[in-house]
PDB file of C-alpha atoms in Angstrom:
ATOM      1  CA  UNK A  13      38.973  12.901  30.700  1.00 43.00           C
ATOM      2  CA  UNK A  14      35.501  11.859  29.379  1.00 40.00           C
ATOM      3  CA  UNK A  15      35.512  10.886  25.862  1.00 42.00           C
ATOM      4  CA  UNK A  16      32.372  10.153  23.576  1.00 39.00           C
ATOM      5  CA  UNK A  17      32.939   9.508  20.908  1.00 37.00           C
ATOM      6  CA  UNK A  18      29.723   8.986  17.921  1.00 38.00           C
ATOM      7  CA  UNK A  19      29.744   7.344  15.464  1.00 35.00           C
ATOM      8  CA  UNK A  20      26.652   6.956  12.622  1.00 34.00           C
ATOM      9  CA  UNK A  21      25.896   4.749   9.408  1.00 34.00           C
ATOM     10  CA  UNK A  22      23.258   3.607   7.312  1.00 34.00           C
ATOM     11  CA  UNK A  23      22.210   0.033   6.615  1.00 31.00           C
ATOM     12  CA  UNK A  24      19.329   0.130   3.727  1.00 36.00           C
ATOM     13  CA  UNK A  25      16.308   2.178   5.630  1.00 38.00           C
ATOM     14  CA  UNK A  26      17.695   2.083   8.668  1.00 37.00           C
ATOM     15  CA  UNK A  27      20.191   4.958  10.744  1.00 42.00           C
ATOM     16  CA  UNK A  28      22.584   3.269  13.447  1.00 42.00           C
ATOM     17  CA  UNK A  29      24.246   6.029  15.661  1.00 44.00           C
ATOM     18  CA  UNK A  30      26.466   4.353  18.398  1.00 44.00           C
ATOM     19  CA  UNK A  31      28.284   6.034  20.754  1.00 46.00           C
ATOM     20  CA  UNK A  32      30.839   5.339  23.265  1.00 48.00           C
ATOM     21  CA  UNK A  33      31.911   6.702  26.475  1.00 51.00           C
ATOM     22  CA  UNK A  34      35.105   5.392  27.160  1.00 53.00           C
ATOM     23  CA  UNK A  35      35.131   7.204  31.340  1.00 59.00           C
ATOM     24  CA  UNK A  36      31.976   4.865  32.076  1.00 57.00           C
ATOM     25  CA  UNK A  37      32.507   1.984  29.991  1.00 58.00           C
ATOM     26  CA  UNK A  38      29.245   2.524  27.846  1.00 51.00           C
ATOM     27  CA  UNK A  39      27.732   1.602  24.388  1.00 49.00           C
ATOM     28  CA  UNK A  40      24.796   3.209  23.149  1.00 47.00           C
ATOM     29  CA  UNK A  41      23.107   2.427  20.327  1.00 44.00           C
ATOM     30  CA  UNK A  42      19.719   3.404  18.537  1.00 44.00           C
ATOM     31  CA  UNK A  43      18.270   2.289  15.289  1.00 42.00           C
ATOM     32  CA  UNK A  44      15.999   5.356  13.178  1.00 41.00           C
ATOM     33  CA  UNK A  45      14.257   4.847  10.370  1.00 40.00           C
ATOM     34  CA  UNK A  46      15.397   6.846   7.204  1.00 39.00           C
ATOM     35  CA  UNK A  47      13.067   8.132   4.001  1.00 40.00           C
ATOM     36  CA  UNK A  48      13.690   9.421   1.048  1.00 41.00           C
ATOM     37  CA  UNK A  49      12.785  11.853  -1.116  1.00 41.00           C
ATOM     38  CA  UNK A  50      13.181  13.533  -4.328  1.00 41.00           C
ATOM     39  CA  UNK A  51      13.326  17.240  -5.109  1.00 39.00           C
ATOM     40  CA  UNK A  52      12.748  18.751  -8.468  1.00 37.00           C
ATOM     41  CA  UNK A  53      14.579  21.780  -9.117  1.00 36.00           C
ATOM     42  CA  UNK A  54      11.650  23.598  -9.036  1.00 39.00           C
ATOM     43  CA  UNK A  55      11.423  22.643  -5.382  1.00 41.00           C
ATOM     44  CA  UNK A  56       8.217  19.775  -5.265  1.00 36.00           C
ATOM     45  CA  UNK A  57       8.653  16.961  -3.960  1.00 40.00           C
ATOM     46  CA  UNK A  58       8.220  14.129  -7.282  1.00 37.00           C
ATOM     47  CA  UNK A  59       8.850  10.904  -4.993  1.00 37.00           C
ATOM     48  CA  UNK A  60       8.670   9.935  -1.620  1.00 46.00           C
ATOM     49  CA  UNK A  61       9.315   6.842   0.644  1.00 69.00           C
ATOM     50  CA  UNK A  62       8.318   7.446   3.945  1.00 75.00           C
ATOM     51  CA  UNK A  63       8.420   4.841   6.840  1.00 63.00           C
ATOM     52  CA  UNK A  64       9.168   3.527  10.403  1.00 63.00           C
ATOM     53  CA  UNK A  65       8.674   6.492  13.156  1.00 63.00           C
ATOM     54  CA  UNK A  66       7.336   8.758  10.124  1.00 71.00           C
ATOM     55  CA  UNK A  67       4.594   6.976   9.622  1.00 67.00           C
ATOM     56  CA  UNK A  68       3.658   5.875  12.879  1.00 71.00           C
ATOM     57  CA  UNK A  69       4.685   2.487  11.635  1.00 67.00           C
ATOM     58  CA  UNK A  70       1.212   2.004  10.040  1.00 72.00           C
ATOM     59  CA  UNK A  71       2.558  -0.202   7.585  1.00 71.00           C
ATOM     60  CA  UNK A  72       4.526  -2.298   9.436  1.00 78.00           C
ATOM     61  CA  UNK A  73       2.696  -5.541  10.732  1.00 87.00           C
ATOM     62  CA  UNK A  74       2.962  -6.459  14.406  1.00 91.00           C
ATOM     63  CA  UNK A  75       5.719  -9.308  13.639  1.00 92.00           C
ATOM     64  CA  UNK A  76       8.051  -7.039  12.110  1.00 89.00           C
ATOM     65  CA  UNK A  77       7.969  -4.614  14.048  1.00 88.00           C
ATOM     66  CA  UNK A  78      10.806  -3.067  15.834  1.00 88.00           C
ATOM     67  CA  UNK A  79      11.080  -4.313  19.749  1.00 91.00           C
ATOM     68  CA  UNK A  80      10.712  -0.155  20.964  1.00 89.00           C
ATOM     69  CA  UNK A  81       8.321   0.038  18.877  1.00 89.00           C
ATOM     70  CA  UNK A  82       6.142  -3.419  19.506  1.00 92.00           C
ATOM     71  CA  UNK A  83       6.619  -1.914  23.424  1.00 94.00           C
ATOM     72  CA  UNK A  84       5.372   1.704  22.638  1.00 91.00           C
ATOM     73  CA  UNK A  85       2.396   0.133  21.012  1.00 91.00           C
ATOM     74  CA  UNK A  86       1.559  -2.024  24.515  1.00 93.00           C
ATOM     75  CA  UNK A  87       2.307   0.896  26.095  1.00 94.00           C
ATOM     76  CA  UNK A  88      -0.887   2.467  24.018  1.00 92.00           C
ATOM     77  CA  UNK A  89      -2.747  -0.601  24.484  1.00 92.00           C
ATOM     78  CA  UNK A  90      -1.842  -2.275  21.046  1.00 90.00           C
ATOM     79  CA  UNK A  91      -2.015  -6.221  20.831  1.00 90.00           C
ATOM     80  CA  UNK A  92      -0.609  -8.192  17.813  1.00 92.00           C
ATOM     81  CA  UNK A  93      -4.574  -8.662  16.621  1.00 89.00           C
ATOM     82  CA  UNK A  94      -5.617  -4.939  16.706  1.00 86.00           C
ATOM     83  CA  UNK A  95      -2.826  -3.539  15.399  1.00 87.00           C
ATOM     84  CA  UNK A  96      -2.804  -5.848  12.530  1.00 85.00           C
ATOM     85  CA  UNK A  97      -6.231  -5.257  11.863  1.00 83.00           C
ATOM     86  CA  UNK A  98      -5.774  -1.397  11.799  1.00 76.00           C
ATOM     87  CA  UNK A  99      -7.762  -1.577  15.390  1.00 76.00           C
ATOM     88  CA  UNK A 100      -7.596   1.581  17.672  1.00 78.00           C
ATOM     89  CA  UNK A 101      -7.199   1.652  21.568  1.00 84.00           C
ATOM     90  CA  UNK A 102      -9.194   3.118  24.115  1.00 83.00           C
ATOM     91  CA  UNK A 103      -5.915   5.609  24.111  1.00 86.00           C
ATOM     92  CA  UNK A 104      -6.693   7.069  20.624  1.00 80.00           C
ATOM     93  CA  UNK A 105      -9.604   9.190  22.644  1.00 83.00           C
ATOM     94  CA  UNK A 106      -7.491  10.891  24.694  1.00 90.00           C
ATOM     95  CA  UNK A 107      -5.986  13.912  24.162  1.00 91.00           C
ATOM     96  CA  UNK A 108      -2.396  14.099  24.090  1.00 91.00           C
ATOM     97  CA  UNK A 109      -2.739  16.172  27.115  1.00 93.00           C
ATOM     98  CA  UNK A 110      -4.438  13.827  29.283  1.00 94.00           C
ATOM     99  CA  UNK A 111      -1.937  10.611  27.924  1.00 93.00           C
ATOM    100  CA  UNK A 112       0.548  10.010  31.364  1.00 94.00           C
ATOM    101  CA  UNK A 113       4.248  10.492  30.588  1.00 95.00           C
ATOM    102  CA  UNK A 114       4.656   6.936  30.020  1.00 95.00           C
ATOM    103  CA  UNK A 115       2.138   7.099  26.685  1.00 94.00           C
ATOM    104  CA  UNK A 116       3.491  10.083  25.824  1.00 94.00           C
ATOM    105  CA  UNK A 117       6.780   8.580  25.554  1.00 94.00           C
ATOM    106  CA  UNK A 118       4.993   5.765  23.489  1.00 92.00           C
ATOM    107  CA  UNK A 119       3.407   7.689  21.318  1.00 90.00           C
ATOM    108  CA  UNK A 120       6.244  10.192  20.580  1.00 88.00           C
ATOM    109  CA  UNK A 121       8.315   6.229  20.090  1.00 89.00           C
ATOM    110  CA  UNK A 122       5.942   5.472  17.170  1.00 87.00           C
ATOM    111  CA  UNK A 123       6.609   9.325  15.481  1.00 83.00           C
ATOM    112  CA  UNK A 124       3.580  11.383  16.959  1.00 85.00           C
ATOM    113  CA  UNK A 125       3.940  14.214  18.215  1.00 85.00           C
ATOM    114  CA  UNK A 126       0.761  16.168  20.578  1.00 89.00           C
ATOM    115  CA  UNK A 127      -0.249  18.041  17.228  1.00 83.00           C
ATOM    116  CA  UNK A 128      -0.517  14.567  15.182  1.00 81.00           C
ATOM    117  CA  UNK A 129      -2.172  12.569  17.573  1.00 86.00           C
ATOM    118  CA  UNK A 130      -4.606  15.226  18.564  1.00 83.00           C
ATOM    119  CA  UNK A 131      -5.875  16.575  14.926  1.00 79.00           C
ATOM    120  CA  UNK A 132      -3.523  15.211  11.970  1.00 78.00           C
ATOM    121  CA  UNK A 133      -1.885  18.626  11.963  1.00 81.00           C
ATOM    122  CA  UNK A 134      -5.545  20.201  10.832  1.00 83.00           C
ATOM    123  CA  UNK A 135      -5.257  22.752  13.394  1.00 84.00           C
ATOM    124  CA  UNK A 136      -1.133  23.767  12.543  1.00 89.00           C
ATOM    125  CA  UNK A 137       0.061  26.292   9.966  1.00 93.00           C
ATOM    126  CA  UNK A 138       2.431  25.159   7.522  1.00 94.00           C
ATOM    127  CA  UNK A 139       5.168  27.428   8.910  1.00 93.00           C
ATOM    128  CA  UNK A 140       4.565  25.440  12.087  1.00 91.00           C
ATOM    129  CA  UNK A 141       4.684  21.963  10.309  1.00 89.00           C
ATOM    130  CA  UNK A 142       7.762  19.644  11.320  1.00 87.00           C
ATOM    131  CA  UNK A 143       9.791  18.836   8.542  1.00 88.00           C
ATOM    132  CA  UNK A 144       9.072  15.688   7.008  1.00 87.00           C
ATOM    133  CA  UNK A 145       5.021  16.780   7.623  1.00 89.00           C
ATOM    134  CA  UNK A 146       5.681  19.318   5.383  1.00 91.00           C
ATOM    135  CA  UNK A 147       7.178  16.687   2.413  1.00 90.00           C
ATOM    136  CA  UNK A 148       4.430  14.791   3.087  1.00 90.00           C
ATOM    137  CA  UNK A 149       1.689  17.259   2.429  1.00 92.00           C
ATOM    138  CA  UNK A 150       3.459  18.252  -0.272  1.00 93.00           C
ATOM    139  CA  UNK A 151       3.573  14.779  -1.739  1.00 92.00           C
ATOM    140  CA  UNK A 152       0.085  14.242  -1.575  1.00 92.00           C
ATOM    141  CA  UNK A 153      -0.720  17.291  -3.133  1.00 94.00           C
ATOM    142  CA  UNK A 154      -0.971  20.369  -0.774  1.00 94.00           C
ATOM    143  CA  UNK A 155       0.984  23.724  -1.327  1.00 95.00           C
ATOM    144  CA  UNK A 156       1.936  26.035   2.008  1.00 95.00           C
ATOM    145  CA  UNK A 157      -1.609  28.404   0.667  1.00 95.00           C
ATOM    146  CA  UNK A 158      -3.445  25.273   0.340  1.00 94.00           C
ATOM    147  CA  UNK A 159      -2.872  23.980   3.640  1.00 94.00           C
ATOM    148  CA  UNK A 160      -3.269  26.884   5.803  1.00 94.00           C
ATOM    149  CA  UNK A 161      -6.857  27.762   3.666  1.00 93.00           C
ATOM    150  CA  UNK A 162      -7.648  24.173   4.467  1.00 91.00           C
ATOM    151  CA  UNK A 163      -7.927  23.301   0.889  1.00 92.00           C
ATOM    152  CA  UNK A 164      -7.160  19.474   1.079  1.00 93.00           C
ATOM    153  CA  UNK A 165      -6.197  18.251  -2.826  1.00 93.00           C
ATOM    154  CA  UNK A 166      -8.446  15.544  -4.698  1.00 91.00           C
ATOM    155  CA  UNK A 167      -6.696  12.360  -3.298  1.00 90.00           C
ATOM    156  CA  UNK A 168      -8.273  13.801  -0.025  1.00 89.00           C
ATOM    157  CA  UNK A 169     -11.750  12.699  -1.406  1.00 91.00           C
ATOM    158  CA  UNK A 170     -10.652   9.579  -1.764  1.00 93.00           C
ATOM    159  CA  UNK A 171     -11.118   6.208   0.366  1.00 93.00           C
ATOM    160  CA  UNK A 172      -8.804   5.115   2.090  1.00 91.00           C
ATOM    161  CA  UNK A 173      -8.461   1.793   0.478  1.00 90.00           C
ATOM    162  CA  UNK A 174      -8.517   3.860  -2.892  1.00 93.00           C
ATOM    163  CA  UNK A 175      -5.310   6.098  -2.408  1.00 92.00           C
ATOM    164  CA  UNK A 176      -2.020   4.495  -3.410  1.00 91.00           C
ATOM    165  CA  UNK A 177       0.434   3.223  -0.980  1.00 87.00           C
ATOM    166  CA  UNK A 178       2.692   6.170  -1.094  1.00 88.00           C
ATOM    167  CA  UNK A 179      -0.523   8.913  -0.733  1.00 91.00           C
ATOM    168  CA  UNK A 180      -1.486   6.453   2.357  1.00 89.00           C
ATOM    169  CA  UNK A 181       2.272   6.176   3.759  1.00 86.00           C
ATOM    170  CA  UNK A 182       2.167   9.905   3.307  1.00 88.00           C
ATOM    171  CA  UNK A 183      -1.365  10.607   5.194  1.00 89.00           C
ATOM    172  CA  UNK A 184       0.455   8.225   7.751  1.00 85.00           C
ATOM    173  CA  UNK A 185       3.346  10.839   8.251  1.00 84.00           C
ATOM    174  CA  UNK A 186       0.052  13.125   8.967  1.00 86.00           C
ATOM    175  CA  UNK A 187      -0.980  11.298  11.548  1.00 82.00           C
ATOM    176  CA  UNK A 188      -3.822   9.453   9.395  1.00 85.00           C
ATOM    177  CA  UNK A 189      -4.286   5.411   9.311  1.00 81.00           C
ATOM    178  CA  UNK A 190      -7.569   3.904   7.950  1.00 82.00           C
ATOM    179  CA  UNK A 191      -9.439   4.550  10.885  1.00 77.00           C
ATOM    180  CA  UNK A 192      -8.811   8.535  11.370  1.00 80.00           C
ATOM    181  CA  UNK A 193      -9.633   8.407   7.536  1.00 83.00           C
ATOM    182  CA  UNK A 194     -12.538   7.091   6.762  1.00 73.00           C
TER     183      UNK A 194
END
């Protein structure tokens, strides 16, 4: 008789979920990083915190990154001085397509998925938007009309040095950092 048994809790911003298989004598466990965010009852979102995998981990420095994620980011050709510096690997230029199945698995380790890393959503309809894209966008200041009419809000004229943290964390969770920005 196999039994697994799962188990998951929450420390601060992060999600553990271990689970045991008593037939082989295994422990699995994985870390996620949670957000939050507040819904009025009207619906908008009125505060966000997004981070870890959702935002690509842009605003984590090298040193604190998690390990999966500090080996995702070699993977992509990331060292401690160009991520830090908001650098960009040779790998940004190619399409999601064209990354092997090891950088694919890197990339979709640090949150991306192909739509993210190939276009920051630009080219997905709102209905088609994961999730926490959606609260993002939404944060920042686009509506489901707005988005698919490509009608970016005023932060979006901004630099990217200009927007607050949260509009930048939230561009993150677009698949923006300060080099895709500006």
């Amino acid at each position: 008789m196999n039994i697994v048994l799962p188990k998951k809790k929450k420390r601060n911003d992060i999600e553990i979920d271990t689970t045991t298989d008593n037939n082989n004598n295994t422990t699995t466990t994985t870390t996620t990083p949670t957000a939050t965010a507040t819904t009025t009852s009207g619906g908008k979102t009125s505060s966000s915190e997004f981070s870890g995998s959702q935002t690509k981990y842009g605003e984590v420095v090298w040193d604190n990154l998690p390990l999966n994620a500090r080996e995702a980011a070699t993977t992509l050709g990331f060292q401690k001085d160009t991520w830090d510096a908001d650098g960009w690997p040779d790998s940004e230029d190619t399409w999601w397509a064209d990354l092997t199945p090891d950088e694919q698995f890197a990339a979709k380790t640090l949150g991306y998925d192909q739509a993210a890393w190939d276009n920051q959503y630009e080219e997905t309809y709102w209905k088609d938007l994961p999730d926490v894209a959606k609260r993002a966008a939404t944060f920042v200041g686009f509506t489901a009309a707005t988005w698919d009419a490509d009608d970016w809000p005023a932060n979006g004229n901004k630099e990217w040095n200009d927007l607050t943290e949260a509009e930048r964390k939230a561009y993150m969770v677009l698949g923006y950092d300060k080099n895709a920005w500006d």
